[in-house]
Amino acid sequence: MKTLVKTPVKTPVKTPVKTPMKTPERILLLLKENPHLAIADLAVSIEISESAVERAIRKLREQNRLRRIGPTKGGYWEIAG
């Protein structure tokens, strides 16, 4: 019987200093510039893991500050406000 070993995914780059802006605010800023960005693109731009971006987006959606228009592929993000 084969067992699968899952390799942990690491954050691309660790931030050595505190950032001046919180992750959700940085995501909103990037999405204002380009609402067609994917989660992977946001993670690379902000230099955090994709799961951290997903958590921040989930919070923004719960707060009704962000919503997805259209399908996962081909849709875009709409910022409320």
CSV table of C-alpha atoms in Angstrom, one decimal, residues 7-80:
chain,number,residue,atom,x,y,z
A,7,THR,CA,4.9,18.5,1.2
A,8,PRO,CA,4.1,21.7,3.0
A,9,VAL,CA,3.8,24.8,0.9
A,10,LYS,CA,6.0,27.6,2.2
A,11,THR,CA,5.4,31.4,2.0
A,12,PRO,CA,7.4,32.8,-0.9
A,13,VAL,CA,9.3,35.4,1.2
A,14,LYS,CA,9.3,36.2,4.9
A,15,THR,CA,8.7,39.9,5.7
A,16,PRO,CA,11.5,40.9,8.1
A,17,VAL,CA,9.8,44.1,9.2
A,18,LYS,CA,6.2,45.1,10.0
A,19,THR,CA,4.2,46.2,7.1
A,20,PRO,CA,2.5,49.6,7.3
A,21,MET,CA,-0.8,48.3,5.8
A,22,LYS,CA,-2.9,45.3,6.9
A,23,THR,CA,-3.4,42.4,4.4
A,24,PRO,CA,-7.1,43.1,3.6
A,25,GLU,CA,-6.3,46.7,2.9
A,26,ARG,CA,-3.4,45.7,0.6
A,27,ILE,CA,-5.7,43.3,-1.2
A,28,LEU,CA,-8.4,45.9,-1.8
A,29,LEU,CA,-5.7,48.4,-3.1
A,30,LEU,CA,-4.4,45.8,-5.6
A,31,LEU,CA,-7.9,44.8,-6.7
A,32,LYS,CA,-8.8,48.5,-7.3
A,33,GLU,CA,-5.9,48.6,-9.7
A,34,ASN,CA,-6.8,45.3,-11.4
A,35,PRO,CA,-10.0,43.5,-10.4
A,36,HIS,CA,-9.1,40.5,-12.6
A,37,LEU,CA,-6.2,39.4,-10.3
A,38,ALA,CA,-6.2,35.8,-9.1
A,39,ILE,CA,-5.5,34.7,-5.5
A,40,ALA,CA,-2.1,33.4,-6.6
A,41,ASP,CA,-1.3,36.8,-8.2
A,42,LEU,CA,-2.3,38.6,-5.0
A,43,ALA,CA,-0.2,36.2,-2.9
A,44,VAL,CA,2.9,36.9,-5.0
A,45,SER,CA,2.3,40.6,-5.0
A,46,ILE,CA,1.9,40.9,-1.3
A,47,GLU,CA,4.5,38.2,-0.6
A,48,ILE,CA,2.3,36.0,1.6
A,49,SER,CA,0.8,32.5,1.2
A,50,GLU,CA,-2.3,31.8,-0.9
A,51,SER,CA,-4.1,30.5,2.2
A,52,ALA,CA,-3.5,33.9,3.9
A,53,VAL,CA,-5.0,35.7,0.9
A,54,GLU,CA,-8.0,33.3,1.0
A,55,ARG,CA,-8.5,34.1,4.7
A,56,ALA,CA,-8.4,37.8,4.1
A,57,ILE,CA,-10.7,37.6,1.2
A,58,ARG,CA,-13.2,35.5,3.2
A,59,LYS,CA,-13.2,38.2,5.9
A,60,LEU,CA,-13.7,41.0,3.3
A,61,ARG,CA,-16.6,39.1,1.8
A,62,GLU,CA,-18.2,38.5,5.2
A,63,GLN,CA,-17.9,42.2,5.8
A,64,ASN,CA,-19.6,42.9,2.4
A,65,ARG,CA,-16.5,44.9,1.3
A,66,LEU,CA,-15.7,42.6,-1.6
A,67,ARG,CA,-17.6,40.2,-3.9
A,68,ARG,CA,-16.8,38.0,-6.8
A,69,ILE,CA,-18.7,38.7,-10.1
A,70,GLY,CA,-18.8,35.8,-12.6
A,71,PRO,CA,-17.1,32.5,-12.5
A,72,THR,CA,-13.8,31.6,-10.9
A,73,LYS,CA,-12.1,31.7,-14.2
A,74,GLY,CA,-13.0,34.8,-16.2
A,75,GLY,CA,-14.7,36.7,-13.4
A,76,TYR,CA,-13.6,39.7,-11.5
A,77,TRP,CA,-13.7,41.2,-8.0
A,78,GLU,CA,-16.0,44.1,-7.2
A,79,ILE,CA,-15.1,46.4,-4.3
A,80,ALA,CA,-18.1,47.7,-2.3
